Short mmCIF file of C-alpha atoms in Angstrom, two decimals:
data_model
loop_
_atom_site.label_atom_id
_atom_site.label_comp_id
_atom_site.label_asym_id
_atom_site.label_seq_id
_atom_site.Cartn_x
_atom_site.Cartn_y
_atom_site.Cartn_z
CA MET B 236 0.00 0.00 0.00
CA ASN B 237 1.18 3.51 -0.78
CA PHE B 238 -1.05 6.44 0.16
CA THR B 239 -1.29 9.71 2.08
CA HIS B 240 -4.21 10.23 4.47
CA ASP B 241 -5.06 13.60 6.02
CA SER B 242 -7.30 13.82 9.10
CA LEU B 243 -9.01 16.93 10.44
CA THR B 244 -8.34 18.08 13.99
CA GLN B 245 -11.77 18.24 15.62
CA THR B 246 -13.26 17.65 19.02
CA VAL B 247 -16.34 15.42 18.78
CA ARG B 248 -18.80 15.29 21.67
CA PHE B 249 -21.41 12.56 21.20
CA GLY B 250 -24.23 11.75 23.59
CA SER B 251 -28.01 11.93 23.69
CA GLY B 252 -29.29 14.60 26.04
CA THR B 253 -25.84 16.13 26.56
CA ALA B 254 -25.88 19.00 24.06
CA ARG B 255 -26.30 21.92 26.46
CA ASP B 256 -23.34 20.96 28.67
CA ALA B 257 -21.20 19.95 25.69
CA ILE B 258 -21.80 23.25 23.90
CA ALA B 259 -20.87 25.19 27.02
CA ASP B 260 -17.60 23.26 27.21
CA VAL B 261 -16.54 23.59 23.58
CA THR B 262 -17.44 27.30 23.34
CA ALA B 263 -15.60 28.22 26.54
CA GLY B 264 -13.44 31.30 26.02
CA ALA B 265 -15.61 32.83 23.30
CA GLU B 266 -16.81 36.34 24.10
CA ARG B 267 -18.99 37.27 21.11
CA ILE B 268 -20.78 34.33 19.54
CA MET B 269 -22.68 34.51 16.25
CA LEU B 270 -25.50 31.96 16.48
CA ILE B 271 -26.46 30.75 12.99
CA CYS B 272 -29.61 28.73 12.33
CA SER B 273 -32.70 28.71 10.13
CA PRO B 274 -35.86 30.50 11.28
CA ARG B 275 -37.40 27.07 11.92
CA GLU B 276 -34.67 26.25 14.43
CA ALA B 277 -34.54 29.70 16.06
CA ASP B 278 -36.43 28.85 19.25
CA ARG B 279 -34.56 25.59 19.89
CA ALA B 280 -31.22 27.22 19.15
CA ALA B 281 -31.93 30.11 21.50
CA GLU B 282 -32.95 27.69 24.23
CA ILE B 283 -29.87 25.51 23.92
CA ALA B 284 -27.55 28.54 23.74
CA ALA B 285 -29.06 30.22 26.80
CA GLY B 286 -26.34 31.51 29.06
CA LEU B 287 -23.75 31.80 26.29
CA PRO B 288 -22.32 35.18 25.22
CA VAL B 289 -24.35 35.39 22.02
CA ALA B 290 -23.73 38.73 20.32
CA ILE B 291 -26.00 38.13 17.31
CA ARG B 292 -28.60 35.61 16.17
CA HIS B 293 -28.55 35.18 12.40
CA HIS B 294 -31.34 33.32 10.55
CA ASP B 295 -30.71 34.37 6.94
CA VAL B 296 -29.76 30.96 5.50
CA ALA B 297 -30.63 29.16 2.25
CA MET B 298 -29.90 25.95 0.38
CA HIS B 299 -26.70 25.84 -1.67
CA VAL B 300 -25.49 29.10 -0.03
CA PRO B 301 -26.20 31.82 -2.61
CA VAL B 302 -23.35 34.33 -2.76
CA GLU B 303 -25.58 37.19 -1.64
CA ILE B 304 -26.57 35.21 1.47
CA ALA B 305 -22.91 34.60 2.22
CA GLU B 306 -22.05 38.28 1.83
CA ARG B 307 -24.82 39.31 4.22
CA GLY B 308 -23.63 36.73 6.73
CA ARG B 309 -20.04 37.98 6.54
CA ALA B 310 -21.19 41.56 7.05
CA ALA B 311 -23.27 40.51 10.06
CA ALA B 312 -20.31 38.67 11.61
CA GLU B 313 -18.08 41.67 11.10
CA GLY B 314 -20.67 44.07 12.50
CA ALA B 315 -21.12 41.92 15.61
CA ARG B 316 -17.33 41.48 16.03
CA ALA B 317 -17.99 37.75 16.35
CA ASP B 318 -15.15 35.57 17.62
CA LEU B 319 -17.00 32.25 17.24
CA LEU B 320 -19.65 30.92 14.84
CA LEU B 321 -22.07 28.58 16.60
CA CYS B 322 -23.95 26.76 13.87
CA PHE B 323 -27.16 24.96 14.85
CA GLY B 324 -29.16 22.98 12.28
CA GLY B 325 -28.65 21.30 8.92
CA GLY B 326 -26.59 21.76 5.80
CA SER B 327 -27.87 25.24 4.91
CA ALA B 328 -26.87 26.74 8.25
CA MET B 329 -23.58 24.86 8.22
CA GLY B 330 -22.90 26.02 4.68
CA LEU B 331 -23.34 29.65 5.66
CA ALA B 332 -21.04 29.28 8.66
CA LYS B 333 -18.40 27.85 6.34
CA ALA B 334 -18.83 30.67 3.86
CA ILE B 335 -18.24 33.18 6.65
CA ALA B 336 -15.24 31.29 8.01
CA LEU B 337 -13.74 31.03 4.52
CA THR B 338 -13.09 34.78 4.37
CA THR B 339 -12.87 35.68 8.06
CA SER B 340 -11.16 32.63 9.65
CA ILE B 341 -13.63 32.83 12.56
CA PRO B 342 -13.72 29.34 14.13
CA ILE B 343 -16.88 27.23 13.97
CA VAL B 344 -18.60 25.03 16.53
CA ALA B 345 -21.26 22.86 14.86
CA VAL B 346 -24.40 21.41 16.42
CA PRO B 347 -26.09 19.34 13.69
CA THR B 348 -29.79 18.54 13.87
CA THR B 349 -29.80 16.54 10.61
CA TYR B 350 -27.50 13.91 9.12
CA SER B 351 -25.96 16.20 6.49
CA GLY B 352 -22.38 15.55 7.62
CA SER B 353 -21.14 18.96 6.48
CA GLU B 354 -19.90 19.62 10.01
CA ALA B 355 -17.22 16.94 9.65
CA THR B 356 -15.64 18.19 6.43
CA SER B 357 -13.38 20.98 5.23
CA MET B 358 -15.49 21.41 2.07
CA TRP B 359 -17.45 24.55 1.24
CA GLY B 360 -19.92 25.48 -1.49
CA LEU B 361 -21.29 28.73 -2.91
CA THR B 362 -23.86 29.31 -5.66
CA GLU B 363 -23.85 32.25 -8.06
CA ASN B 364 -26.00 32.66 -11.17
CA GLY B 365 -27.12 29.05 -11.01
CA VAL B 366 -23.60 27.62 -10.76
CA LYS B 367 -22.44 25.96 -7.56
CA THR B 368 -18.73 26.18 -6.85
CA THR B 369 -17.12 23.97 -4.23
CA GLY B 370 -13.70 23.85 -2.66
CA VAL B 371 -11.64 22.60 0.26
CA ASP B 372 -10.12 24.86 2.92
CA ALA B 373 -8.99 24.04 6.45
CA ARG B 374 -10.52 27.30 7.74
CA VAL B 375 -14.06 26.00 7.23
CA ALA B 376 -13.68 22.77 9.20
CA PRO B 377 -15.44 23.20 12.58
CA ARG B 378 -13.08 22.96 15.52
CA ALA B 379 -15.72 21.08 17.52
CA ILE B 380 -18.91 19.12 16.80
CA VAL B 381 -21.67 18.38 19.31
CA TYR B 382 -23.80 15.38 18.37
CA ASP B 383 -26.99 14.81 20.34
CA ALA B 384 -29.50 12.43 18.75
CA GLU B 385 -32.33 14.06 20.70
CA LEU B 386 -31.86 17.14 18.52
CA THR B 387 -32.85 15.11 15.44
CA LEU B 388 -36.26 14.20 16.89
CA GLY B 389 -37.78 17.29 15.29
CA LEU B 390 -36.92 16.14 11.78
CA PRO B 391 -40.03 15.30 9.72
CA PRO B 392 -39.76 11.60 8.80
CA ASP B 393 -39.43 12.15 5.05
CA ILE B 394 -36.73 14.79 5.47
CA GLY B 395 -34.90 12.63 8.00
CA ILE B 396 -34.83 9.69 5.59
CA ALA B 397 -33.50 11.82 2.76
CA SER B 398 -30.91 13.40 5.05
CA ALA B 399 -29.69 9.97 6.15
CA LEU B 400 -29.44 8.74 2.57
CA ASN B 401 -27.51 11.90 1.72
CA ALA B 402 -25.06 10.75 4.41
CA LEU B 403 -24.92 7.36 2.73
CA ALA B 404 -23.99 9.11 -0.51
CA HIS B 405 -20.91 10.39 1.32
CA SER B 406 -19.98 6.80 2.21
CA ILE B 407 -20.41 5.54 -1.32
CA ASP B 408 -18.56 8.43 -2.96
CA ALA B 409 -15.72 7.98 -0.44
CA MET B 410 -15.13 4.50 -1.85
CA TRP B 411 -13.81 5.94 -5.12
CA GLY B 412 -13.34 9.69 -4.64
CA PRO B 413 -10.27 11.28 -6.24
CA ARG B 414 -8.20 10.94 -3.03
CA ALA B 415 -9.79 7.76 -1.67
CA ASP B 416 -7.47 5.54 0.36
CA PRO B 417 -7.81 2.33 2.45
CA ILE B 418 -8.64 4.26 5.62
CA ASP B 419 -11.46 6.10 3.87
CA ARG B 420 -12.90 2.79 2.66
CA VAL B 421 -12.90 1.30 6.17
CA LEU B 422 -14.70 4.34 7.59
CA ALA B 423 -17.15 4.40 4.68
CA ALA B 424 -18.00 0.72 5.03
CA GLU B 425 -18.61 1.00 8.77
CA SER B 426 -20.76 4.05 8.12
CA ALA B 427 -22.85 2.16 5.56
CA ARG B 428 -23.27 -0.75 8.00
CA ALA B 429 -24.38 1.50 10.86
CA LEU B 430 -26.80 3.43 8.67
CA ARG B 431 -28.25 0.20 7.25
CA ALA B 432 -28.83 -0.97 10.82
CA GLY B 433 -30.25 2.27 12.19
CA LEU B 434 -32.31 3.92 9.47
CA PRO B 435 -35.04 1.28 9.11
CA THR B 436 -35.69 1.38 12.86
CA VAL B 437 -35.99 5.18 12.74
CA ALA B 438 -38.31 4.98 9.72
CA ALA B 439 -40.50 2.48 11.53
CA ASP B 440 -40.43 4.34 14.85
CA PRO B 441 -39.32 8.00 14.67
CA SER B 442 -38.98 8.09 18.47
CA ASP B 443 -36.32 5.32 18.44
CA LEU B 444 -33.32 7.13 19.91
CA ALA B 445 -30.93 4.18 19.60
CA GLY B 446 -31.59 4.03 15.87
CA ARG B 447 -31.04 7.76 15.56
CA GLU B 448 -27.71 7.42 17.36
CA GLN B 449 -26.63 4.81 14.83
CA VAL B 450 -27.58 7.07 11.92
CA LEU B 451 -25.86 10.10 13.47
CA TYR B 452 -22.73 8.02 14.11
CA ALA B 453 -22.88 6.81 10.50
CA ALA B 454 -23.26 10.38 9.21
CA TYR B 455 -20.10 11.48 11.03
CA LEU B 456 -18.03 8.55 9.75
CA ALA B 457 -19.32 9.05 6.22
CA ALA B 458 -18.47 12.72 6.19
CA THR B 459 -15.01 12.07 7.65
CA ALA B 460 -14.28 9.57 4.89
CA PHE B 461 -15.74 11.85 2.24
CA SER B 462 -13.71 14.85 3.41
CA SER B 463 -10.55 12.83 2.93
CA ALA B 464 -11.54 11.11 -0.32
CA GLY B 465 -13.00 14.15 -2.09
CA SER B 466 -16.04 14.61 -4.30
CA GLY B 467 -16.67 11.74 -6.67
CA LEU B 468 -19.00 11.45 -9.64
CA HIS B 469 -22.16 11.39 -7.53
CA HIS B 470 -21.45 14.68 -5.82
CA LYS B 471 -20.36 16.39 -9.03
CA ILE B 472 -23.73 15.46 -10.54
CA CYS B 473 -25.72 16.65 -7.53
CA HIS B 474 -23.82 19.92 -7.17
CA VAL B 475 -24.69 20.84 -10.74
CA LEU B 476 -28.34 19.86 -10.28
CA GLY B 477 -28.67 21.75 -7.00
CA GLY B 478 -27.01 24.91 -8.24
CA ALA B 479 -28.67 25.03 -11.66
CA PHE B 480 -32.19 23.99 -10.75
CA ASP B 481 -32.38 24.82 -7.01
CA LEU B 482 -33.41 21.28 -6.16
CA PRO B 483 -33.60 20.20 -2.50
CA HIS B 484 -30.18 18.97 -1.47
CA ALA B 485 -30.78 15.70 0.37
CA GLN B 486 -33.63 14.50 -1.83
CA THR B 487 -31.57 15.12 -4.97
CA HIS B 488 -28.72 13.02 -3.60
CA THR B 489 -31.19 10.30 -2.69
CA ALA B 490 -32.68 10.15 -6.18
CA VAL B 491 -29.33 10.08 -7.99
CA LEU B 492 -27.38 7.72 -5.71
CA PRO B 493 -28.70 4.31 -6.91
CA HIS B 494 -27.83 5.16 -10.52
CA VAL B 495 -24.27 6.27 -9.83
CA LEU B 496 -23.72 3.18 -7.69
CA ALA B 497 -25.01 0.91 -10.45
CA PHE B 498 -22.77 2.68 -12.97
CA ASN B 499 -19.52 2.57 -10.96
CA ALA B 500 -19.86 -0.67 -8.98
CA PRO B 501 -18.92 -3.10 -11.79
CA ALA B 502 -15.63 -1.26 -12.28
CA ALA B 503 -14.80 -1.14 -8.54
CA PRO B 504 -15.17 -4.73 -7.29
CA GLU B 505 -13.41 -4.24 -3.95
CA ALA B 506 -15.54 -1.23 -3.03
CA GLU B 507 -18.65 -3.00 -4.29
CA ALA B 508 -17.90 -6.02 -2.09
CA ARG B 509 -17.40 -3.85 0.98
CA LEU B 510 -20.73 -2.12 0.41
CA ALA B 511 -22.55 -5.39 -0.26
CA THR B 512 -21.24 -6.75 3.05
CA ALA B 513 -22.25 -3.56 4.86
CA PHE B 514 -25.77 -3.85 3.42
CA GLY B 515 -25.97 -7.58 4.15
CA ALA B 516 -26.82 -8.26 0.51
CA ALA B 517 -25.50 -10.23 -2.45
CA THR B 518 -24.57 -7.02 -4.26
CA ALA B 519 -24.29 -3.36 -3.30
CA VAL B 520 -26.97 -2.36 -5.83
CA GLU B 521 -29.41 -4.92 -4.46
CA GLY B 522 -28.64 -3.90 -0.89
CA LEU B 523 -29.25 -0.23 -1.59
CA ALA B 524 -32.49 -1.01 -3.45
CA ALA B 525 -33.74 -3.06 -0.51
CA LEU B 526 -32.97 -0.22 1.89
CA TYR B 527 -34.78 2.28 -0.34
CA ASP B 528 -37.83 0.00 -0.45
CA GLU B 529 -37.79 -0.45 3.31
CA VAL B 530 -37.68 3.25 4.15
CA HIS B 531 -39.78 4.49 1.19
CA ALA B 532 -37.02 6.72 -0.13
CA PRO B 533 -37.68 9.42 -2.75
CA ARG B 534 -36.53 8.22 -6.16
CA ALA B 535 -37.47 10.67 -8.93
CA LEU B 536 -35.98 14.05 -9.75
CA ARG B 537 -39.19 14.97 -11.56
CA ASP B 538 -40.95 14.91 -8.18
CA LEU B 539 -38.45 17.51 -6.94
CA GLY B 540 -39.17 20.03 -9.69
CA MET B 541 -36.69 19.08 -12.41
CA SER B 542 -37.93 19.11 -16.00
CA GLU B 543 -37.12 16.30 -18.43
CA ALA B 544 -35.85 18.99 -20.82
CA ASP B 545 -33.11 19.76 -18.28
CA VAL B 546 -31.47 16.34 -18.62
CA VAL B 547 -29.30 17.09 -21.68
CA PRO B 548 -28.04 20.53 -20.57
CA ALA B 549 -27.35 19.12 -17.10
CA ALA B 550 -25.29 16.29 -18.60
CA GLU B 551 -23.33 18.81 -20.66
CA ALA B 552 -22.59 20.89 -17.55
CA ILE B 553 -21.51 17.84 -15.51
CA LEU B 554 -19.20 16.26 -18.09
CA PRO B 555 -16.24 18.66 -17.62
CA LEU B 556 -16.44 18.12 -13.85
CA VAL B 557 -16.20 14.32 -13.85
CA PRO B 558 -13.24 13.29 -11.63
CA ALA B 559 -10.35 11.90 -13.63
CA GLY B 560 -10.03 8.90 -11.33
CA ASN B 561 -13.63 7.70 -11.59
CA PRO B 562 -13.66 3.87 -11.68
CA ARG B 563 -14.80 3.90 -15.31
CA PRO B 564 -14.82 6.47 -18.12
CA VAL B 565 -17.90 8.69 -18.30
CA THR B 566 -19.41 10.01 -21.53
CA ALA B 567 -22.17 12.52 -22.13
CA ALA B 568 -24.41 9.62 -23.15
CA ASP B 569 -23.66 7.88 -19.81
CA LEU B 570 -24.64 10.98 -17.90
CA GLU B 571 -27.83 11.36 -19.90
CA ARG B 572 -28.78 7.76 -19.09
CA ILE B 573 -28.05 8.27 -15.39
CA LEU B 574 -30.00 11.51 -15.24
CA SER B 575 -32.92 10.18 -17.28
CA ALA B 576 -33.30 7.21 -14.97
CA ALA B 577 -33.02 9.42 -11.89
CA TRP B 578 -35.50 11.86 -13.37
CA SER B 579 -38.13 9.18 -13.91
CA GLY B 580 -37.33 7.16 -10.79
CA ALA B 581 -36.68 4.02 -12.84
CA ALA B 582 -34.70 1.10 -11.46
CA PRO B 583 -30.96 1.63 -12.02
CA GLU B 584 -29.36 0.01 -15.04
CA HIS B 585 -26.64 -2.55 -14.42
CA ALA B 586 -24.02 -1.54 -16.95
#
């Protein structure tokens, strides 16, 4: 074996019902905190941050982090003289915190309430004029993460399922991302196993805290592996779709994932075998399909607002972004087939 593996330096506090005390510990020393969350999370965030030196509460967040949203957030941080960004919520809030940290170097403490995984990566994304640009920068990696499965209890079941399957997309992409290494594959496989074990119990009983802990644990491992491995074909596709058509993030990943897996798996037998084992299935594709059936996962991009006429221009926009190290070559026709199947919600092609 010959590889280089980089790990982020982060403090991770994990425990149901422990968020308030954990947040107090990991924010100690901050004097002017900028609390970032969506309007929907404002009351919960204020409650959990009670007693902290919060200088400003900022709720101006949006999917895919439009540049104008980022600029307003940076101005708010500067105006408040913030010395810490406390991000509470899902990927949109986390994305804004990263956009602010990217230009200000203000440290982040993340308190996720979904399974987005963004809190465990050094990746950022910004959208301008329908184009989503992503990058990697150590400044945007939160210095501490507080995981409390009780905070995910407010997730509507359908959103929670999509969020968890978005986390699974991190695991699968980490198997063959441009910098993927053996350590990434171990983390990704364990993540897939834990998510396969936990998500069906959460789908069947949303109050099942043990299942939610398994999914939250899986989301962290997946994001850690993904941060090291880098964005593979799946994420390149979804970033274009999200930026160009303003599709919901997690549901888009959920609809596209089976088709990218079916496309890449035959050319990556070791990764495919690891995923099949994690899913407890004969093949990775069959295992993922069984999980989707069990949790009633969203499958069609057309249900998310994408037009069939968008398939060809989307494929053209994705093609230049395909990672050079993808397990198999990718043509425009391949992308059109993947997108067409994801648009209609058809079963993935084995090719």
